Short mmCIF file of N, CA, C and O in Angstrom, two decimals:
data_model
loop_
_atom_site.label_atom_id
_atom_site.label_comp_id
_atom_site.label_asym_id
_atom_site.label_seq_id
_atom_site.Cartn_x
_atom_site.Cartn_y
_atom_site.Cartn_z
N UNK A 108 11.09 -33.82 -15.66
CA UNK A 108 10.88 -32.39 -15.03
C UNK A 108 9.85 -31.73 -15.77
O UNK A 108 9.76 -31.85 -16.83
N UNK A 109 8.96 -30.95 -14.96
CA UNK A 109 7.95 -30.10 -15.64
C UNK A 109 8.46 -28.67 -15.52
O UNK A 109 9.33 -28.01 -14.60
N UNK A 110 8.07 -27.70 -16.44
CA UNK A 110 8.33 -26.32 -16.49
C UNK A 110 7.07 -25.72 -16.67
O UNK A 110 5.93 -26.00 -17.24
N UNK A 111 6.84 -24.48 -15.98
CA UNK A 111 5.58 -23.74 -15.81
C UNK A 111 5.79 -22.45 -16.18
O UNK A 111 6.92 -21.63 -15.96
N UNK A 112 4.68 -21.59 -16.69
CA UNK A 112 4.67 -20.22 -16.87
C UNK A 112 3.33 -19.85 -16.36
O UNK A 112 2.25 -20.26 -17.03
N UNK A 113 3.51 -19.04 -15.42
CA UNK A 113 2.19 -18.53 -14.85
C UNK A 113 1.82 -17.11 -15.26
O UNK A 113 2.71 -16.43 -15.67
N UNK A 114 0.55 -16.83 -15.02
CA UNK A 114 0.05 -15.47 -15.54
C UNK A 114 -1.23 -15.14 -14.63
O UNK A 114 -1.90 -16.04 -14.08
N UNK A 115 -1.73 -13.98 -14.73
CA UNK A 115 -2.97 -13.88 -14.13
C UNK A 115 -3.00 -12.85 -12.81
O UNK A 115 -4.03 -12.49 -12.29
N UNK A 116 -1.84 -12.85 -12.30
CA UNK A 116 -1.65 -12.16 -11.02
C UNK A 116 -1.93 -10.56 -11.18
O UNK A 116 -2.24 -10.20 -12.19
N UNK A 117 -2.03 -9.82 -10.18
CA UNK A 117 -2.41 -8.36 -10.17
C UNK A 117 -2.73 -7.89 -8.73
O UNK A 117 -2.64 -8.48 -7.96
N UNK A 118 -3.23 -6.72 -8.82
CA UNK A 118 -3.43 -5.95 -7.63
C UNK A 118 -5.00 -5.80 -7.55
O UNK A 118 -5.58 -5.28 -8.62
N UNK A 119 -5.69 -6.10 -6.58
CA UNK A 119 -7.21 -6.00 -6.44
C UNK A 119 -7.56 -5.58 -5.15
O UNK A 119 -6.90 -5.37 -4.11
N UNK A 120 -8.93 -5.27 -4.99
CA UNK A 120 -9.40 -4.71 -3.67
C UNK A 120 -10.11 -6.09 -2.95
O UNK A 120 -10.33 -6.90 -3.66
N UNK A 121 -10.04 -6.12 -1.81
CA UNK A 121 -10.64 -7.10 -1.10
C UNK A 121 -12.18 -7.43 -1.59
O UNK A 121 -12.91 -6.57 -1.84
N UNK A 122 -12.40 -8.84 -1.65
CA UNK A 122 -13.84 -9.23 -2.27
C UNK A 122 -13.82 -9.29 -3.64
O UNK A 122 -14.76 -9.96 -4.20
N UNK A 123 -12.70 -8.94 -4.28
CA UNK A 123 -12.77 -9.08 -5.85
C UNK A 123 -12.09 -10.55 -6.06
O UNK A 123 -11.81 -11.28 -5.29
N UNK A 124 -11.98 -10.86 -7.51
CA UNK A 124 -11.61 -12.04 -7.86
C UNK A 124 -10.64 -12.18 -8.87
O UNK A 124 -10.35 -11.19 -9.49
N UNK A 125 -9.68 -13.32 -9.00
CA UNK A 125 -8.47 -13.34 -9.95
C UNK A 125 -8.80 -14.67 -10.44
O UNK A 125 -9.01 -15.86 -9.70
N UNK A 126 -8.15 -15.08 -11.77
CA UNK A 126 -8.12 -16.23 -12.20
C UNK A 126 -6.42 -16.49 -12.70
O UNK A 126 -5.97 -15.66 -13.55
N UNK A 127 -5.76 -17.26 -12.06
CA UNK A 127 -4.22 -17.67 -12.46
C UNK A 127 -4.28 -18.62 -13.43
O UNK A 127 -5.07 -19.67 -13.36
N UNK A 128 -3.52 -18.50 -14.50
CA UNK A 128 -3.00 -19.66 -15.23
C UNK A 128 -1.84 -20.21 -15.33
O UNK A 128 -0.79 -19.36 -14.94
N UNK A 129 -1.61 -21.34 -15.41
CA UNK A 129 -0.13 -21.98 -15.63
C UNK A 129 -0.22 -22.85 -16.89
O UNK A 129 -0.73 -23.89 -16.83
N UNK A 130 0.76 -22.51 -17.79
CA UNK A 130 1.02 -23.50 -18.81
C UNK A 130 2.12 -24.29 -18.58
O UNK A 130 3.32 -23.81 -18.22
N UNK A 131 1.85 -25.68 -18.89
CA UNK A 131 2.97 -26.53 -18.40
C UNK A 131 3.59 -27.26 -19.59
O UNK A 131 3.09 -27.49 -20.46
N UNK A 132 4.82 -27.71 -19.46
CA UNK A 132 5.39 -28.38 -20.32
C UNK A 132 6.45 -29.39 -19.85
O UNK A 132 6.71 -29.32 -18.49
N UNK A 133 6.88 -30.46 -20.43
CA UNK A 133 7.76 -31.48 -19.83
C UNK A 133 7.05 -32.45 -19.42
O UNK A 133 5.99 -32.72 -19.77
N UNK A 134 7.48 -33.16 -18.35
CA UNK A 134 6.90 -34.38 -17.66
C UNK A 134 5.75 -34.04 -17.10
O UNK A 134 5.69 -33.21 -15.93
N UNK A 135 4.53 -34.57 -17.35
CA UNK A 135 3.28 -34.21 -16.90
C UNK A 135 2.59 -35.48 -16.46
O UNK A 135 1.38 -35.64 -16.36
N UNK A 136 3.47 -36.59 -16.13
CA UNK A 136 2.99 -37.92 -15.82
C UNK A 136 2.15 -37.92 -14.59
O UNK A 136 1.85 -37.13 -14.11
N UNK A 137 2.13 -38.98 -13.94
CA UNK A 137 1.41 -39.41 -12.68
C UNK A 137 2.06 -38.61 -11.69
O UNK A 137 3.04 -38.89 -10.90
N UNK A 138 1.62 -37.22 -11.42
CA UNK A 138 2.24 -36.37 -10.55
C UNK A 138 1.07 -35.60 -9.82
O UNK A 138 0.12 -35.57 -10.18
N UNK A 139 1.45 -34.96 -8.72
CA UNK A 139 0.93 -33.77 -8.22
C UNK A 139 1.24 -32.55 -8.80
O UNK A 139 2.31 -32.21 -8.98
N UNK A 140 0.15 -31.86 -9.19
CA UNK A 140 0.29 -30.31 -9.68
C UNK A 140 -0.57 -29.40 -8.88
O UNK A 140 -1.62 -29.86 -8.29
N UNK A 141 -0.03 -28.16 -8.54
CA UNK A 141 -0.78 -27.35 -8.00
C UNK A 141 -0.25 -25.97 -7.81
O UNK A 141 0.57 -25.73 -8.35
N UNK A 142 -0.99 -25.25 -6.86
CA UNK A 142 -0.62 -23.68 -6.55
C UNK A 142 -0.22 -23.71 -5.14
O UNK A 142 -0.74 -24.23 -4.26
N UNK A 143 0.84 -23.07 -5.06
CA UNK A 143 1.35 -22.84 -3.72
C UNK A 143 1.69 -21.24 -3.68
O UNK A 143 1.88 -20.60 -4.60
N UNK A 144 1.74 -20.65 -2.67
CA UNK A 144 2.11 -19.24 -2.32
C UNK A 144 3.01 -19.27 -1.14
O UNK A 144 3.18 -19.89 -0.37
N UNK A 145 3.78 -18.00 -1.38
CA UNK A 145 4.54 -17.51 -0.25
C UNK A 145 4.36 -15.94 0.02
O UNK A 145 4.61 -15.10 -0.96
N UNK A 146 4.18 -15.58 1.39
CA UNK A 146 4.17 -14.30 1.62
C UNK A 146 5.40 -13.87 2.38
O UNK A 146 6.00 -14.77 2.79
N UNK A 147 5.53 -12.61 2.40
CA UNK A 147 6.82 -11.93 2.93
C UNK A 147 6.97 -12.48 4.46
O UNK A 147 5.96 -12.49 5.08
N UNK A 148 8.07 -13.12 4.73
CA UNK A 148 8.35 -13.58 6.04
C UNK A 148 7.52 -14.71 6.37
O UNK A 148 7.76 -15.26 7.66
N UNK A 149 6.91 -15.34 5.46
CA UNK A 149 6.39 -16.68 5.76
C UNK A 149 6.72 -17.84 4.98
O UNK A 149 7.16 -17.58 3.96
N UNK A 150 6.67 -19.07 5.49
CA UNK A 150 7.08 -20.24 4.66
C UNK A 150 5.88 -20.58 3.42
O UNK A 150 4.94 -20.06 3.66
N UNK A 151 6.63 -21.13 2.55
CA UNK A 151 5.81 -21.24 1.31
C UNK A 151 4.62 -22.35 1.68
O UNK A 151 5.02 -23.25 2.35
N UNK A 152 3.48 -22.19 1.11
CA UNK A 152 2.35 -23.18 1.66
C UNK A 152 1.65 -23.66 0.35
O UNK A 152 1.45 -22.79 -0.52
N UNK A 153 1.02 -24.80 0.62
CA UNK A 153 0.00 -25.21 -0.60
C UNK A 153 -1.24 -24.72 -0.42
O UNK A 153 -1.68 -24.50 0.74
N UNK A 154 -1.87 -24.24 -1.67
CA UNK A 154 -3.09 -23.74 -1.69
C UNK A 154 -4.15 -24.56 -2.23
O UNK A 154 -5.18 -24.74 -1.64
N UNK A 155 -3.91 -25.05 -3.48
CA UNK A 155 -4.76 -26.17 -3.83
C UNK A 155 -3.88 -26.98 -5.04
O UNK A 155 -3.22 -26.60 -5.75
N UNK A 156 -4.25 -28.28 -4.88
CA UNK A 156 -3.43 -29.13 -5.91
C UNK A 156 -4.19 -30.40 -6.26
O UNK A 156 -5.41 -30.70 -5.58
N UNK A 157 -3.91 -31.25 -7.21
CA UNK A 157 -4.56 -32.32 -7.66
C UNK A 157 -3.55 -33.14 -8.53
O UNK A 157 -2.41 -32.98 -8.77
N UNK A 158 -4.06 -34.34 -8.83
CA UNK A 158 -3.28 -35.27 -9.45
C UNK A 158 -3.42 -35.09 -10.89
O UNK A 158 -4.43 -34.50 -11.25
N UNK A 159 -2.40 -35.55 -11.73
CA UNK A 159 -2.59 -35.15 -13.09
C UNK A 159 -3.26 -36.16 -13.81
O UNK A 159 -3.82 -35.93 -14.89
N UNK A 160 -3.45 -37.70 -13.17
CA UNK A 160 -4.22 -38.61 -13.88
C UNK A 160 -5.15 -39.14 -12.97
O UNK A 160 -4.79 -39.19 -11.66
N UNK A 161 -5.85 -40.03 -13.34
CA UNK A 161 -6.48 -40.94 -12.32
C UNK A 161 -7.72 -39.96 -11.64
O UNK A 161 -8.35 -38.97 -12.49
N UNK A 162 -8.00 -40.25 -10.43
CA UNK A 162 -9.06 -39.62 -9.96
C UNK A 162 -8.81 -38.05 -9.81
O UNK A 162 -7.70 -37.66 -9.18
N UNK A 163 -9.72 -37.02 -9.99
CA UNK A 163 -9.51 -35.58 -10.21
C UNK A 163 -9.77 -35.06 -8.71
O UNK A 163 -10.55 -34.30 -8.39
N UNK A 164 -9.25 -35.71 -7.61
CA UNK A 164 -9.32 -35.35 -6.54
C UNK A 164 -8.63 -34.00 -6.07
O UNK A 164 -7.43 -33.84 -6.59
N UNK A 165 -9.35 -32.93 -5.51
CA UNK A 165 -8.46 -31.66 -5.24
C UNK A 165 -8.14 -31.45 -3.76
O UNK A 165 -9.05 -31.94 -2.93
N UNK A 166 -7.05 -30.98 -3.56
CA UNK A 166 -6.71 -30.87 -2.16
C UNK A 166 -6.58 -29.23 -2.01
O UNK A 166 -6.11 -28.73 -2.88
N UNK A 167 -7.28 -28.86 -1.16
CA UNK A 167 -7.51 -27.41 -0.96
C UNK A 167 -7.21 -27.14 0.49
O UNK A 167 -7.68 -27.66 1.40
N UNK A 168 -6.48 -26.05 0.68
CA UNK A 168 -6.27 -25.55 2.06
C UNK A 168 -7.15 -25.00 2.94
O UNK A 168 -8.04 -24.32 2.11
N UNK A 169 -7.51 -25.38 3.95
CA UNK A 169 -8.47 -24.71 4.81
C UNK A 169 -8.71 -23.27 4.72
O UNK A 169 -9.98 -22.88 4.70
N UNK A 170 -7.55 -22.62 4.58
CA UNK A 170 -7.80 -20.97 4.54
C UNK A 170 -8.29 -20.62 3.38
O UNK A 170 -8.59 -19.43 3.40
N UNK A 171 -8.54 -21.50 2.02
CA UNK A 171 -9.21 -20.87 1.07
C UNK A 171 -10.40 -21.64 0.50
O UNK A 171 -10.86 -21.45 -0.50
N UNK A 172 -10.65 -22.56 1.31
CA UNK A 172 -11.73 -23.56 1.14
C UNK A 172 -12.97 -22.70 0.71
O UNK A 172 -13.25 -21.74 1.41
N UNK A 173 -13.66 -22.97 -0.30
CA UNK A 173 -14.92 -22.35 -0.59
C UNK A 173 -14.69 -21.00 -1.14
O UNK A 173 -15.65 -20.30 -1.50
N UNK A 174 -13.52 -20.71 -1.34
CA UNK A 174 -13.12 -19.34 -2.13
C UNK A 174 -12.31 -19.75 -3.46
O UNK A 174 -12.41 -18.86 -4.46
N UNK A 175 -11.53 -20.58 -3.36
CA UNK A 175 -10.47 -21.02 -4.41
C UNK A 175 -10.76 -22.20 -4.98
O UNK A 175 -10.98 -23.18 -4.24
N UNK A 176 -10.63 -22.36 -6.36
CA UNK A 176 -11.01 -23.53 -6.95
C UNK A 176 -9.99 -23.91 -8.03
O UNK A 176 -9.32 -22.75 -8.88
N UNK A 177 -9.44 -25.04 -8.04
CA UNK A 177 -8.33 -25.53 -9.03
C UNK A 177 -8.94 -26.05 -10.19
O UNK A 177 -9.82 -27.12 -9.89
N UNK A 178 -8.59 -26.09 -11.24
CA UNK A 178 -9.10 -26.98 -12.27
C UNK A 178 -7.86 -27.06 -13.33
O UNK A 178 -6.75 -26.13 -13.32
N UNK A 179 -8.14 -27.93 -14.24
CA UNK A 179 -6.91 -28.45 -15.27
C UNK A 179 -7.61 -28.64 -16.70
O UNK A 179 -8.47 -29.29 -16.74
N UNK A 180 -6.91 -28.22 -17.64
CA UNK A 180 -7.43 -28.47 -19.22
C UNK A 180 -6.18 -29.12 -19.68
O UNK A 180 -5.14 -28.54 -20.03
N UNK A 181 -6.53 -30.40 -19.70
CA UNK A 181 -5.32 -31.40 -20.12
C UNK A 181 -5.05 -31.23 -21.63
O UNK A 181 -3.87 -31.28 -21.99
N UNK A 182 -5.88 -30.84 -22.43
CA UNK A 182 -5.56 -30.61 -23.70
C UNK A 182 -4.73 -29.44 -24.11
O UNK A 182 -3.99 -29.39 -25.09
N UNK A 183 -4.92 -28.49 -23.19
CA UNK A 183 -4.02 -27.18 -23.27
C UNK A 183 -2.94 -27.22 -22.32
O UNK A 183 -2.15 -26.16 -22.19
N UNK A 184 -2.55 -28.14 -21.51
CA UNK A 184 -1.59 -28.33 -20.48
C UNK A 184 -1.67 -27.23 -19.60
O UNK A 184 -0.53 -26.53 -19.37
N UNK A 185 -2.98 -26.78 -19.21
CA UNK A 185 -2.93 -25.49 -18.41
C UNK A 185 -3.71 -25.82 -17.12
O UNK A 185 -4.52 -26.49 -17.17
N UNK A 186 -3.09 -25.27 -16.07
CA UNK A 186 -3.73 -25.38 -14.65
C UNK A 186 -4.17 -24.09 -14.24
O UNK A 186 -3.75 -22.93 -14.55
N UNK A 187 -5.42 -23.98 -13.77
CA UNK A 187 -6.10 -22.73 -13.35
C UNK A 187 -6.23 -22.70 -11.84
O UNK A 187 -6.34 -23.84 -11.06
N UNK A 188 -6.22 -21.47 -11.31
CA UNK A 188 -6.71 -21.11 -9.99
C UNK A 188 -7.63 -20.13 -10.00
O UNK A 188 -7.21 -18.99 -10.27
N UNK A 189 -8.99 -20.39 -9.65
CA UNK A 189 -9.92 -19.32 -9.64
C UNK A 189 -10.01 -18.84 -8.12
O UNK A 189 -10.26 -19.78 -7.17
N UNK A 190 -9.74 -17.67 -7.89
CA UNK A 190 -9.63 -17.04 -6.54
C UNK A 190 -10.95 -16.15 -6.38
O UNK A 190 -10.82 -15.14 -6.97
N UNK A 191 -11.79 -16.32 -5.32
CA UNK A 191 -13.00 -15.42 -5.31
C UNK A 191 -12.90 -15.00 -3.89
O UNK A 191 -12.19 -15.54 -2.99
N UNK A 192 -13.63 -13.86 -3.74
CA UNK A 192 -13.53 -13.00 -2.38
C UNK A 192 -12.32 -13.10 -1.89
O UNK A 192 -11.96 -13.39 -0.81
N UNK A 193 -11.34 -12.49 -2.52
CA UNK A 193 -10.07 -12.42 -2.14
C UNK A 193 -9.84 -11.51 -0.88
O UNK A 193 -10.63 -10.41 -0.54
N UNK A 194 -8.84 -11.79 0.05
CA UNK A 194 -8.69 -11.00 1.28
C UNK A 194 -7.23 -10.75 1.36
O UNK A 194 -6.29 -11.21 0.74
N UNK A 195 -6.85 -9.70 2.15
CA UNK A 195 -5.66 -9.06 2.10
C UNK A 195 -4.52 -10.07 2.67
O UNK A 195 -3.41 -10.17 2.19
N UNK A 196 -5.04 -11.17 3.28
CA UNK A 196 -4.09 -12.22 3.78
C UNK A 196 -3.78 -13.13 2.72
O UNK A 196 -2.89 -14.10 2.98
N UNK A 197 -4.39 -13.03 1.34
CA UNK A 197 -3.92 -13.89 0.52
C UNK A 197 -2.85 -13.19 -0.50
O UNK A 197 -2.54 -13.68 -1.35
N UNK A 198 -2.38 -12.15 -0.03
CA UNK A 198 -1.33 -11.45 -0.63
C UNK A 198 -0.07 -12.23 -0.39
O UNK A 198 0.29 -12.83 0.57
N UNK A 199 0.46 -12.71 -1.74
CA UNK A 199 1.59 -13.58 -1.69
C UNK A 199 1.97 -13.68 -3.15
O UNK A 199 1.33 -13.26 -4.15
N UNK A 200 3.15 -14.37 -3.15
CA UNK A 200 3.82 -14.65 -4.75
C UNK A 200 2.99 -16.27 -4.73
O UNK A 200 3.14 -16.96 -4.02
N UNK A 201 2.42 -16.32 -5.98
CA UNK A 201 1.86 -17.59 -6.09
C UNK A 201 2.64 -18.47 -7.15
O UNK A 201 2.81 -17.82 -8.44
N UNK A 202 2.73 -19.61 -6.91
CA UNK A 202 3.64 -20.54 -7.79
C UNK A 202 2.89 -21.80 -8.28
O UNK A 202 2.19 -22.43 -7.33
N UNK A 203 3.08 -21.96 -9.48
CA UNK A 203 2.57 -23.32 -10.09
C UNK A 203 3.66 -24.24 -9.85
O UNK A 203 4.94 -23.93 -10.15
N UNK A 204 3.51 -25.58 -9.22
CA UNK A 204 4.55 -26.53 -9.15
C UNK A 204 4.03 -28.01 -9.19
O UNK A 204 2.74 -28.26 -9.36
N UNK A 205 4.93 -28.80 -9.21
CA UNK A 205 4.65 -30.23 -9.22
C UNK A 205 5.74 -31.15 -8.78
O UNK A 205 6.69 -30.61 -8.20
N UNK A 206 5.13 -32.31 -8.34
CA UNK A 206 6.05 -33.30 -7.65
C UNK A 206 5.57 -34.58 -7.84
O UNK A 206 4.42 -34.86 -8.19
N UNK A 207 6.32 -35.62 -7.60
CA UNK A 207 5.97 -37.04 -7.67
C UNK A 207 4.94 -37.26 -6.64
O UNK A 207 5.00 -36.98 -5.46
N UNK A 208 3.89 -37.98 -7.21
CA UNK A 208 2.94 -38.70 -6.33
C UNK A 208 3.62 -39.28 -5.23
O UNK A 208 4.38 -40.38 -5.57
N UNK A 209 3.17 -39.20 -4.02
CA UNK A 209 3.53 -40.30 -2.97
C UNK A 209 2.48 -40.73 -2.01
O UNK A 209 1.78 -39.91 -1.44
N UNK A 210 2.08 -42.00 -1.97
CA UNK A 210 1.24 -42.49 -1.31
C UNK A 210 0.96 -41.92 0.33
O UNK A 210 1.92 -42.20 0.76
N UNK A 211 -0.19 -41.64 0.57
CA UNK A 211 -0.34 -41.25 2.08
C UNK A 211 -0.07 -39.73 2.31
O UNK A 211 -0.06 -39.24 3.34
N UNK A 212 0.58 -39.03 1.13
CA UNK A 212 1.01 -37.71 1.31
C UNK A 212 0.09 -36.93 0.33
O UNK A 212 -0.15 -36.87 -0.52
N UNK A 213 -0.34 -35.86 1.05
CA UNK A 213 -1.23 -34.74 0.41
C UNK A 213 -0.53 -33.97 -0.54
O UNK A 213 0.79 -33.63 -0.30
N UNK A 214 -1.09 -33.78 -1.72
CA UNK A 214 -0.58 -33.12 -2.78
C UNK A 214 0.07 -31.52 -2.41
O UNK A 214 0.60 -30.77 -3.05
N UNK A 215 -0.69 -31.09 -1.28
CA UNK A 215 -0.24 -29.70 -0.87
C UNK A 215 1.09 -29.86 0.13
O UNK A 215 1.65 -28.67 0.33
N UNK A 216 1.62 -30.91 0.29
CA UNK A 216 2.86 -30.96 1.08
C UNK A 216 4.10 -30.60 0.14
O UNK A 216 4.41 -30.88 -0.95
N UNK A 217 4.47 -29.47 0.47
CA UNK A 217 5.81 -28.75 -0.29
C UNK A 217 7.03 -29.79 -0.33
O UNK A 217 7.72 -29.65 -1.13
N UNK A 218 7.08 -30.91 0.59
CA UNK A 218 8.23 -31.69 0.53
C UNK A 218 8.35 -32.40 -0.52
O UNK A 218 9.18 -33.13 -1.05
N UNK A 219 7.19 -32.84 -1.36
CA UNK A 219 7.02 -33.57 -2.50
C UNK A 219 7.42 -32.83 -3.67
O UNK A 219 7.59 -33.45 -4.81
N UNK A 220 7.43 -31.46 -3.55
CA UNK A 220 7.59 -30.50 -4.89
C UNK A 220 9.05 -30.38 -5.27
O UNK A 220 9.71 -30.14 -4.48
N UNK A 221 9.01 -30.75 -6.62
CA UNK A 221 10.42 -30.65 -7.17
C UNK A 221 10.75 -29.44 -8.08
O UNK A 221 11.54 -29.12 -8.49
N UNK A 222 9.51 -29.25 -8.98
CA UNK A 222 9.44 -28.36 -9.95
C UNK A 222 8.67 -27.26 -9.82
O UNK A 222 7.53 -27.30 -9.50
N UNK A 223 9.24 -25.84 -9.80
CA UNK A 223 8.64 -24.71 -9.58
C UNK A 223 8.57 -23.83 -10.64
O UNK A 223 9.41 -23.69 -11.36
N UNK A 224 7.36 -23.07 -10.75
CA UNK A 224 7.43 -21.93 -11.72
C UNK A 224 8.05 -20.63 -11.23
O UNK A 224 8.51 -20.90 -10.09
N UNK A 225 8.10 -19.72 -11.77
CA UNK A 225 8.85 -18.30 -11.40
C UNK A 225 7.80 -17.57 -10.42
O UNK A 225 8.39 -16.74 -9.76
N UNK A 226 6.37 -17.79 -10.67
CA UNK A 226 5.60 -17.36 -9.64
C UNK A 226 4.81 -15.85 -10.18
O UNK A 226 5.32 -15.38 -11.17
N UNK A 227 3.77 -15.78 -9.78
CA UNK A 227 2.91 -14.38 -10.13
C UNK A 227 2.41 -13.79 -8.73
O UNK A 227 1.83 -14.46 -8.00
N UNK A 228 2.39 -12.49 -8.84
CA UNK A 228 2.30 -11.86 -7.50
C UNK A 228 0.84 -11.50 -7.45
O UNK A 228 0.28 -11.01 -8.46
N UNK A 229 0.24 -11.77 -6.38
CA UNK A 229 -1.08 -11.13 -6.05
C UNK A 229 -1.13 -10.39 -4.89
O UNK A 229 -0.63 -10.86 -3.76
N UNK A 230 -1.77 -9.27 -4.93
CA UNK A 230 -1.83 -8.30 -3.83
C UNK A 230 -3.13 -7.89 -3.66
O UNK A 230 -3.92 -7.38 -4.66
N UNK A 231 -3.74 -7.95 -2.46
CA UNK A 231 -4.98 -7.69 -2.22
C UNK A 231 -5.03 -6.56 -1.11
O UNK A 231 -4.42 -6.61 0.03
N UNK A 232 -5.68 -5.43 -1.50
CA UNK A 232 -5.63 -4.21 -0.41
C UNK A 232 -7.21 -4.20 0.03
O UNK A 232 -8.22 -4.46 -0.45
N UNK A 233 -7.12 -3.75 1.32
CA UNK A 233 -8.50 -3.68 2.13
C UNK A 233 -9.37 -2.80 1.45
O UNK A 233 -8.91 -1.62 0.82
#
């Protein structure tokens, strides 16, 4: 099992940027790790994710492609999400999370996620 502590959320204007950080502890073996978000009244969705070992393929949701970038510093056990050109529709609670790799399944699929952080709020005003 993995444990996460997220930081970096806040309130910004549309067009601005934020960087979220997530310090991980516990089991960080061959898993999917990434960022997920949930807006009020909506289901939780995958934003950006990657494998912890092997090929550093990034899974990125279409809604944030070319704006959000995921990266990982293995030495610091820290996962980052750089969010550029933020939009009001990006307003949500953002969670760092992990789950077991499952062949043929995107790391953005919430069904494979078992370990969740507490979340950090991102609010974007027009």
